Short mmCIF file of N, CA and C in Angstrom, two decimals:
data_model
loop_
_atom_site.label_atom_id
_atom_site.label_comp_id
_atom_site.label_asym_id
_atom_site.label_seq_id
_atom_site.Cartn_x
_atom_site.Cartn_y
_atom_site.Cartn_z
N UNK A 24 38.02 24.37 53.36
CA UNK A 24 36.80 23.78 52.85
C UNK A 24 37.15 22.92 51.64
N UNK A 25 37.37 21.93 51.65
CA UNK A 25 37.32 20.85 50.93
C UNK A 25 35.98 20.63 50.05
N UNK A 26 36.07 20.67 48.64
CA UNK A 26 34.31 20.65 48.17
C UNK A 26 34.11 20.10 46.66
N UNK A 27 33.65 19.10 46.27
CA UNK A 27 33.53 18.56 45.10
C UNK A 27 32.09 18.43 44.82
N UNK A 28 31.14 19.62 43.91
CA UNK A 28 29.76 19.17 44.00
C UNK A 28 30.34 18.46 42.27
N UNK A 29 29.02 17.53 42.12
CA UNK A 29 28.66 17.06 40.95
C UNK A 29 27.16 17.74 40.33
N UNK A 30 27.03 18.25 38.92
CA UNK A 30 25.99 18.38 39.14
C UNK A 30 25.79 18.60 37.14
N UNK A 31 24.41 17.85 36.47
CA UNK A 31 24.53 17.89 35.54
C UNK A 31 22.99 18.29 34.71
N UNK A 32 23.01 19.94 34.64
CA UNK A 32 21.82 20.76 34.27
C UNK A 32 21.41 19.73 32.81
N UNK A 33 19.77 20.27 32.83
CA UNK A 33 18.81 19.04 32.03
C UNK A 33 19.67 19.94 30.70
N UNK A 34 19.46 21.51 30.75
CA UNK A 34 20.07 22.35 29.79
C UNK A 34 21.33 21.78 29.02
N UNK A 35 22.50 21.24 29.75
CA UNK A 35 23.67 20.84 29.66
C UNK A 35 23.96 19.23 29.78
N UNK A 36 22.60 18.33 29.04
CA UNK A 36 22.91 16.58 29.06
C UNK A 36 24.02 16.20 28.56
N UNK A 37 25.01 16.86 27.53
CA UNK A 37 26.75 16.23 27.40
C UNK A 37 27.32 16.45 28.62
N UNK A 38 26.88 17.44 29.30
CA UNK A 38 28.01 17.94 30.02
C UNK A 38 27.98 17.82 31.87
N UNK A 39 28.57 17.27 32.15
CA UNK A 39 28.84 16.95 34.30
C UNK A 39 29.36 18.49 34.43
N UNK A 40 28.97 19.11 35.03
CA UNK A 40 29.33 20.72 36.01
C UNK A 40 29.92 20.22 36.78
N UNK A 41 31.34 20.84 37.38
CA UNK A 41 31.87 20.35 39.00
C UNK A 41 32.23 21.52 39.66
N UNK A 42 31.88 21.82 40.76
CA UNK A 42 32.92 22.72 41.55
C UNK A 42 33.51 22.01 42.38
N UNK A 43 35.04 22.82 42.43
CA UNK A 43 36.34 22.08 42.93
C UNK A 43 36.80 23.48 44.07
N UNK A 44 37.11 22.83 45.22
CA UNK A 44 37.70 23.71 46.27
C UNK A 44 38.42 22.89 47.14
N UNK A 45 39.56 23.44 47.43
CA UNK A 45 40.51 22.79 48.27
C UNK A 45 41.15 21.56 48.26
N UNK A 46 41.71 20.77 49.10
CA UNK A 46 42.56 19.59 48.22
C UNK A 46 42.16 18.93 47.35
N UNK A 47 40.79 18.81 46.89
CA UNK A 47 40.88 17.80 45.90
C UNK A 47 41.16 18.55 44.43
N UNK A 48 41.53 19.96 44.27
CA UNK A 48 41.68 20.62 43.22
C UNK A 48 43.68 19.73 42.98
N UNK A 49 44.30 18.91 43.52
CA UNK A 49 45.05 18.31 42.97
C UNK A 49 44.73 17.62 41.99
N UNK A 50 43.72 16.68 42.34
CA UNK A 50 43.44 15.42 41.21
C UNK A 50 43.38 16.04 39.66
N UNK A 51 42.84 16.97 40.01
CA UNK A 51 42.11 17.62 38.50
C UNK A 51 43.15 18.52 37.92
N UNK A 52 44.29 18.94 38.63
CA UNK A 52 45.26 20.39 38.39
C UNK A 52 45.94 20.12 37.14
N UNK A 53 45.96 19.26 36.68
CA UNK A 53 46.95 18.48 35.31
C UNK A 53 46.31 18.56 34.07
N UNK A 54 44.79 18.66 34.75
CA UNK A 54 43.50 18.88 33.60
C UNK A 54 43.42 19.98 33.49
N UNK A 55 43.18 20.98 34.33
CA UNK A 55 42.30 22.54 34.19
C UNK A 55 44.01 23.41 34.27
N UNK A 56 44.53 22.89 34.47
CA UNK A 56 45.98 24.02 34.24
C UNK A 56 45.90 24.76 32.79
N UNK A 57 46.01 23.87 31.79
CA UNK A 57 46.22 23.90 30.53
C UNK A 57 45.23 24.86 30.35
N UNK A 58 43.76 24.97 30.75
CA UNK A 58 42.80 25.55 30.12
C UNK A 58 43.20 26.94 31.24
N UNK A 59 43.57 27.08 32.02
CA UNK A 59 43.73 28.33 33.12
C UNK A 59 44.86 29.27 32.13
N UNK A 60 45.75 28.69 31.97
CA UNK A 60 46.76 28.98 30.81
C UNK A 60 46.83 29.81 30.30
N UNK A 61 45.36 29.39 29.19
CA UNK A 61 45.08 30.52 28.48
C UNK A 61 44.32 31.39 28.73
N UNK A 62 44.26 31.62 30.18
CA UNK A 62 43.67 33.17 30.52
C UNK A 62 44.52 33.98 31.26
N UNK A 63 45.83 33.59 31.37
CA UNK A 63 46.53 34.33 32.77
C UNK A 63 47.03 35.44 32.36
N UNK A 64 46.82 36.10 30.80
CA UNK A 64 46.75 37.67 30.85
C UNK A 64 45.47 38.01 31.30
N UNK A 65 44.29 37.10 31.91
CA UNK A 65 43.31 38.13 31.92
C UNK A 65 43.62 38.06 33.86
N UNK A 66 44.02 37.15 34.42
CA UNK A 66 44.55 36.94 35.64
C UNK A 66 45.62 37.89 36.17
N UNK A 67 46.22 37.82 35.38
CA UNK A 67 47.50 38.96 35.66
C UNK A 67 47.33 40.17 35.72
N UNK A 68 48.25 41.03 36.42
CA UNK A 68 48.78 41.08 37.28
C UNK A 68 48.56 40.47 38.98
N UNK A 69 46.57 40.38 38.90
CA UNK A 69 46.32 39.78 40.14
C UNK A 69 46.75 38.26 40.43
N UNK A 70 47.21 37.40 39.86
CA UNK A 70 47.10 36.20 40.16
C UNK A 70 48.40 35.68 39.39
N UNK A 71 49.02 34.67 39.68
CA UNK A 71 49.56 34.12 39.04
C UNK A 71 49.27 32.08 38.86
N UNK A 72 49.62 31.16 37.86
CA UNK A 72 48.81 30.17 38.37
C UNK A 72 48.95 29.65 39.63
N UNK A 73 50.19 30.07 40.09
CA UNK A 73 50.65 29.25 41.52
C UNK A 73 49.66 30.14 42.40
N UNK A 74 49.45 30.77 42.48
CA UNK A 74 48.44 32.01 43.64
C UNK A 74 47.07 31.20 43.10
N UNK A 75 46.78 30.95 41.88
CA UNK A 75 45.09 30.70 41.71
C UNK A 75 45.46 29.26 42.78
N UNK A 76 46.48 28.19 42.53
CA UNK A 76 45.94 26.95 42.96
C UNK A 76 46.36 26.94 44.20
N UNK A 77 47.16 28.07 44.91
CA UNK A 77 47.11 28.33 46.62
C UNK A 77 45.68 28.75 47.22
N UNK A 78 44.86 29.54 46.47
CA UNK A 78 43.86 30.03 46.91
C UNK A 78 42.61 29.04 46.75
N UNK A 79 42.63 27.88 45.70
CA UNK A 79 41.65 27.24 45.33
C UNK A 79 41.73 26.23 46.87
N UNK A 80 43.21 25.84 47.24
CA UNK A 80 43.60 25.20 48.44
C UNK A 80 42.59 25.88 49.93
N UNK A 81 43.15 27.28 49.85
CA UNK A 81 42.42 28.11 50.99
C UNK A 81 41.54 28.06 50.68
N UNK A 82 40.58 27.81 49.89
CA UNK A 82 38.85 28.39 49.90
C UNK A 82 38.40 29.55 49.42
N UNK A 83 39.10 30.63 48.69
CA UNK A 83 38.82 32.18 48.38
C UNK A 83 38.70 31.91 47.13
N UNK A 84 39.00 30.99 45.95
CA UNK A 84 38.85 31.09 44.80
C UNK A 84 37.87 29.42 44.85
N UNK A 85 36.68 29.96 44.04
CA UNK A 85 36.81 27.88 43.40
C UNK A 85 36.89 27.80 42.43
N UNK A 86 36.65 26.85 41.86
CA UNK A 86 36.60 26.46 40.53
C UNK A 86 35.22 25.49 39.73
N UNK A 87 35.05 26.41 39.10
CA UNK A 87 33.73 25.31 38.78
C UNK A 87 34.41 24.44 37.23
N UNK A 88 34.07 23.53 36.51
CA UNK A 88 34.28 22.52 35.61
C UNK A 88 33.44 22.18 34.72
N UNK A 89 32.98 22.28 33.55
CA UNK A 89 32.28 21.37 32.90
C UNK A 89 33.02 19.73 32.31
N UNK A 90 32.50 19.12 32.12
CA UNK A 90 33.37 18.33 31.48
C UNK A 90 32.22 17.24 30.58
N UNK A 91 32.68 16.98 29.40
CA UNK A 91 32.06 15.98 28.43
C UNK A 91 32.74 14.68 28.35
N UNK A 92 32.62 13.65 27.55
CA UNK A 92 33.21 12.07 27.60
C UNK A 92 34.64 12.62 27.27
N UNK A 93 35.09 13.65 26.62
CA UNK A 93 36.21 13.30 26.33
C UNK A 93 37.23 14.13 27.84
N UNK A 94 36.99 14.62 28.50
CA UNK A 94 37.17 15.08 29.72
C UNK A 94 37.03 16.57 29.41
N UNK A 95 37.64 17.54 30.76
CA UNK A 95 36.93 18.78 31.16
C UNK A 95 37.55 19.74 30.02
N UNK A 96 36.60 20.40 29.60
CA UNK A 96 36.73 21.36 28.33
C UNK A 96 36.43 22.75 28.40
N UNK A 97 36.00 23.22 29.96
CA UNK A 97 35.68 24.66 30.08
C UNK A 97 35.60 24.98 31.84
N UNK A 98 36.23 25.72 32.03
CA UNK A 98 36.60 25.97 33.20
C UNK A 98 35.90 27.46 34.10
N UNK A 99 35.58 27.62 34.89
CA UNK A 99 35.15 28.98 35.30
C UNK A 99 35.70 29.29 36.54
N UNK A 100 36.77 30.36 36.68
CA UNK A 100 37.47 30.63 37.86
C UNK A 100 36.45 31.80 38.62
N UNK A 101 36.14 31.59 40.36
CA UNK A 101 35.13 32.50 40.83
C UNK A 101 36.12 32.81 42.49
N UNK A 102 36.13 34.43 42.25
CA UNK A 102 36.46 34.92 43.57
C UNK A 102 35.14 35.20 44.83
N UNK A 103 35.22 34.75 45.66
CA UNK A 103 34.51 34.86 46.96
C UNK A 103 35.16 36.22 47.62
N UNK A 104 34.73 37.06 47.86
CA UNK A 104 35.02 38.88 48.59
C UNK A 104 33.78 39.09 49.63
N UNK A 105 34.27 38.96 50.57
CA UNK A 105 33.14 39.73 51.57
C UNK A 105 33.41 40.80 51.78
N UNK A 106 32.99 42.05 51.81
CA UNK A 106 32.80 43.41 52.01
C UNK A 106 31.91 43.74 53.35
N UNK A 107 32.13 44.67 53.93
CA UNK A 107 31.23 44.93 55.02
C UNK A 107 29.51 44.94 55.20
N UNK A 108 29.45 45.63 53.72
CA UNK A 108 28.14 45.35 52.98
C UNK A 108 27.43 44.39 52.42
N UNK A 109 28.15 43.83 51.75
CA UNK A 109 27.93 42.19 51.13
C UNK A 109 28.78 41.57 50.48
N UNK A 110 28.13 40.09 50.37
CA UNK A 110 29.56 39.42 49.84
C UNK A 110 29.53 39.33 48.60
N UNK A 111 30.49 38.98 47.46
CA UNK A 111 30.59 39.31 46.32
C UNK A 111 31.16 37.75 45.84
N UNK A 112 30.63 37.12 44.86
CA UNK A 112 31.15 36.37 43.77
C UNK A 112 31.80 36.81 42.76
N UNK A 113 33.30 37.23 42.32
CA UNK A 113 33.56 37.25 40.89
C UNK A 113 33.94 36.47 40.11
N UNK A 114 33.67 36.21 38.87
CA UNK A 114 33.50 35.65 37.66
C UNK A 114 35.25 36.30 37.06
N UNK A 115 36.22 35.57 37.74
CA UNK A 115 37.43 35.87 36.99
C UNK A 115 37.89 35.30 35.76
N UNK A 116 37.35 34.07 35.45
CA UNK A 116 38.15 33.67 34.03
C UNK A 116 36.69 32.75 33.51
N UNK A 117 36.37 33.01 32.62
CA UNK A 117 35.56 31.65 32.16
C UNK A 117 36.73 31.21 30.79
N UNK A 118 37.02 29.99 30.08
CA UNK A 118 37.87 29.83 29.18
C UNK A 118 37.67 28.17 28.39
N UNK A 119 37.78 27.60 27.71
CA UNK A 119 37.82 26.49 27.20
C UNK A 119 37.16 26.65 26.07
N UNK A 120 36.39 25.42 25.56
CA UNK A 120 35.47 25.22 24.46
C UNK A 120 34.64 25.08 24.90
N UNK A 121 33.24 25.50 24.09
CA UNK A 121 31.93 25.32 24.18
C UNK A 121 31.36 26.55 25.16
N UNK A 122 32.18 27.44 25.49
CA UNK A 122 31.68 29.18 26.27
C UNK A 122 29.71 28.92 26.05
N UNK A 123 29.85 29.02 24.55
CA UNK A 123 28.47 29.35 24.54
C UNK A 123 27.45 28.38 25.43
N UNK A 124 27.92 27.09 24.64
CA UNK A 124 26.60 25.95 25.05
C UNK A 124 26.82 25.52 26.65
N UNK A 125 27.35 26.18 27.13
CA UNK A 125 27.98 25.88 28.79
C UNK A 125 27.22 26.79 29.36
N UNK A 126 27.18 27.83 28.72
CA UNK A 126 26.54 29.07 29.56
C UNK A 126 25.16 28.89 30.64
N UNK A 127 24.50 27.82 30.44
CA UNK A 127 23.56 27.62 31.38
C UNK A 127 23.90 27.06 32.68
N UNK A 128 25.51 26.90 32.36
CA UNK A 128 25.81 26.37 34.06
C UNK A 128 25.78 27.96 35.13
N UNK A 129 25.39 28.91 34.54
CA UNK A 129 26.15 30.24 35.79
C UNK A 129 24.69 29.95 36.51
N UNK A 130 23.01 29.67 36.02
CA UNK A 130 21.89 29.58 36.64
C UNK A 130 22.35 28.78 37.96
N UNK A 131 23.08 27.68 37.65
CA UNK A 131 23.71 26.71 38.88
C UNK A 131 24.93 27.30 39.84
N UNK A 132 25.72 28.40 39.21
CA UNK A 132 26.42 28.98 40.49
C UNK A 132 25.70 30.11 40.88
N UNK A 133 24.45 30.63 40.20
CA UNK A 133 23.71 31.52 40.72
C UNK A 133 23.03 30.84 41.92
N UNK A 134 22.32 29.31 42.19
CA UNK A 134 21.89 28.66 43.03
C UNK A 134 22.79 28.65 44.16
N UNK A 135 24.54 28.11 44.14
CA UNK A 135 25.20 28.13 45.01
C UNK A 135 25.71 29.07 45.64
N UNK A 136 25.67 30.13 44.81
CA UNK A 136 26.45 31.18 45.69
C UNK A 136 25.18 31.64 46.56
N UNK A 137 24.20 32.00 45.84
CA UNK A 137 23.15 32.04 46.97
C UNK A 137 23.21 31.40 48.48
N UNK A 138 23.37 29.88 48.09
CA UNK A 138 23.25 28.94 49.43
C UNK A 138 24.46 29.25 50.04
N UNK A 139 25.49 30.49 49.62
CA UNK A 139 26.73 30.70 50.27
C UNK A 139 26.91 31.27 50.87
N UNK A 140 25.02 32.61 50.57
CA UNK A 140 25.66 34.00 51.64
C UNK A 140 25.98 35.17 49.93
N UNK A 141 26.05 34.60 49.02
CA UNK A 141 26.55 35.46 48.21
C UNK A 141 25.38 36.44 47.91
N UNK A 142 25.73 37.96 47.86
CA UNK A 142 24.75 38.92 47.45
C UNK A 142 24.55 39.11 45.50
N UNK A 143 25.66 38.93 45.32
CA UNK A 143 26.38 39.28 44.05
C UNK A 143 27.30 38.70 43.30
N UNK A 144 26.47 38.87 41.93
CA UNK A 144 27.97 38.13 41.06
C UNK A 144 28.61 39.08 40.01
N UNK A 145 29.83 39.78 40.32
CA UNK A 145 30.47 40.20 39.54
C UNK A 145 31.64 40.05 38.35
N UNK A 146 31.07 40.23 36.92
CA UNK A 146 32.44 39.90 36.00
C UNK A 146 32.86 40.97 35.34
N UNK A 147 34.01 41.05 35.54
CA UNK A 147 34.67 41.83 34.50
C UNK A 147 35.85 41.10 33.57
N UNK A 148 34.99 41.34 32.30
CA UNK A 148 35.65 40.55 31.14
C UNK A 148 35.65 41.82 29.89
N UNK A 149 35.88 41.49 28.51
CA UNK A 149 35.75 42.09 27.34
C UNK A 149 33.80 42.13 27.00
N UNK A 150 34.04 43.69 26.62
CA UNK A 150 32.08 43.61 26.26
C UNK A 150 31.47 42.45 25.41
N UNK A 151 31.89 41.77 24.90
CA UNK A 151 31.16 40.53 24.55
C UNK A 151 30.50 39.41 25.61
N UNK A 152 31.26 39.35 26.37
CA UNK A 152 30.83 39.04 27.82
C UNK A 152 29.00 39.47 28.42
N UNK A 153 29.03 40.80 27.99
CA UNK A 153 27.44 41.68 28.21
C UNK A 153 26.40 40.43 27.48
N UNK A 154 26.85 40.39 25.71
CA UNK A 154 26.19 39.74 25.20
C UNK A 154 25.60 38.60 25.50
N UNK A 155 26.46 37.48 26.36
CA UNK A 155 26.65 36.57 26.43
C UNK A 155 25.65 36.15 27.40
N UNK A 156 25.85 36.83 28.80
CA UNK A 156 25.39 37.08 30.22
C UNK A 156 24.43 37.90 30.26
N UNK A 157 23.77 39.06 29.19
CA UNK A 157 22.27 39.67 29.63
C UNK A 157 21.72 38.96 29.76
N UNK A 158 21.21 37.72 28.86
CA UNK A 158 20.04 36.83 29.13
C UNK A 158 19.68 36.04 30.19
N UNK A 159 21.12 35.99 31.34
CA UNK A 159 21.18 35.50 32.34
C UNK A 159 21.41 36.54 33.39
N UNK A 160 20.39 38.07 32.88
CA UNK A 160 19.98 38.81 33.99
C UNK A 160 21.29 39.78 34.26
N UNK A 161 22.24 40.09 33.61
CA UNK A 161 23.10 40.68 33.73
C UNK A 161 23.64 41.62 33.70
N UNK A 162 23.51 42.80 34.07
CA UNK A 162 23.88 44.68 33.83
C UNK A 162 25.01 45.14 33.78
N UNK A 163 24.90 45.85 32.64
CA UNK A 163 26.04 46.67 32.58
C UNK A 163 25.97 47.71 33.27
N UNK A 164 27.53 47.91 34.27
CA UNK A 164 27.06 48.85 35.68
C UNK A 164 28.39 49.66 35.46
N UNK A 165 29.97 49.78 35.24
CA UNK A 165 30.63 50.62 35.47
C UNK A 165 31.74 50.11 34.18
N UNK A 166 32.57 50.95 33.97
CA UNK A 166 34.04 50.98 33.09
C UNK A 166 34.89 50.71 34.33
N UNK A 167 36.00 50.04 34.15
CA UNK A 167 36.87 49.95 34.71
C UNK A 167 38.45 50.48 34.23
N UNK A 168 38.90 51.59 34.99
CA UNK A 168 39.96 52.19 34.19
C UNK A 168 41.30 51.59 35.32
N UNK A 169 42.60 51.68 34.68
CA UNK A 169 43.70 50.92 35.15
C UNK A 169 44.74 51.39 34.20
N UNK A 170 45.85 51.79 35.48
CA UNK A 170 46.87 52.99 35.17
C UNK A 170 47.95 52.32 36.28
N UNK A 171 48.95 51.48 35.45
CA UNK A 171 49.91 51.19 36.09
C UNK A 171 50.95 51.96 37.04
N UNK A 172 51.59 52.04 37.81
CA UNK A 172 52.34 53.15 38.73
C UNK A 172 53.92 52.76 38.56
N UNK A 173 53.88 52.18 37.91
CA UNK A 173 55.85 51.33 37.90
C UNK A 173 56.56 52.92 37.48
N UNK A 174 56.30 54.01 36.28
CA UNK A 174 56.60 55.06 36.20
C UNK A 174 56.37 56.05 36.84
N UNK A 175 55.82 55.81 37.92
CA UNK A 175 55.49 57.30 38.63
C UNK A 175 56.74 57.62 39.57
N UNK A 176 57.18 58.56 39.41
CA UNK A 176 58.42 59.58 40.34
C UNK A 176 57.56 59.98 41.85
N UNK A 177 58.62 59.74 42.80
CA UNK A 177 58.56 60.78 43.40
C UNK A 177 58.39 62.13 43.11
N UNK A 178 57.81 63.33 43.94
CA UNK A 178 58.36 64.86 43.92
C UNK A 178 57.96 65.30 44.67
#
């Protein structure tokens, strides 16, 4: 799936929204690398950048974009999961400048994932994240605990 929407909320007049999927995530990879960058401890161990921009290729990850005159300044990486039950959007990296005043773009991937089939949008980030995202309807639902196995023995 090849997919370039344009789209620029009344909320967000500096700013063009893009989602990027599949080849045309080349044109832009020179731009949004840099800003992916600085999240790939929150990516890691699942991802590495070469895996995010194989998958943005396949269609399982997109990428949405803001960008202002001086070009793209905040990036939002989103996993697509279908489950037997329903399908799931996650919210893997949001990162750049302007987090806050951007924040009215998720109302617009709340629109698309809808038109996708999506049941759900899930993030797991640092609790400031809660703050950020209640106002855009958002619950706090579970802890996530994580216990590496590289030391575990046989016996």
């Amino acid at each position: 799936m090849d997919t370039v929407i344009q789209h620029t909320p009344k909320a967000l007049d500096d700013f063009a929204v893009m989602l990027w999927s599949g080849a045309p995530i080349d044109y832009i990879w020179e731009d949004v690398e840099p800003l992916l960058r600085q999240g790939e401890e929150y990516l890691a161990p699942h991802y590495s950048l070469a895996d995010v921009r194989t998958l943005l290729h396949g269609g399982r990850l997109v990428l949405w974009t803001a960008a202002d005159q001086g070009g793209i300044v905040l990036v939002m990486l989103v996993e697509l999961t279908r489950f037997p039950g329903c399908e799931v959007a996650r919210i893997l990296y949001i990162g750049g400048s302007g987090v806050k005043k951007v924040l009215p773009m998720i109302d617009f991937l709340h629109l698309w994932a809808r038109r996708q089939g999506v049941d759900r949008i899930e993030v797991t980030g640092r609790p400031g994240w809660l703050r950020l995202l209640e106002p855009e309807g958002y619950l706090f639902e579970s802890v996530t605990l994580v216990r590496d196995l590289g030391d575990v023995k046989e016996h």
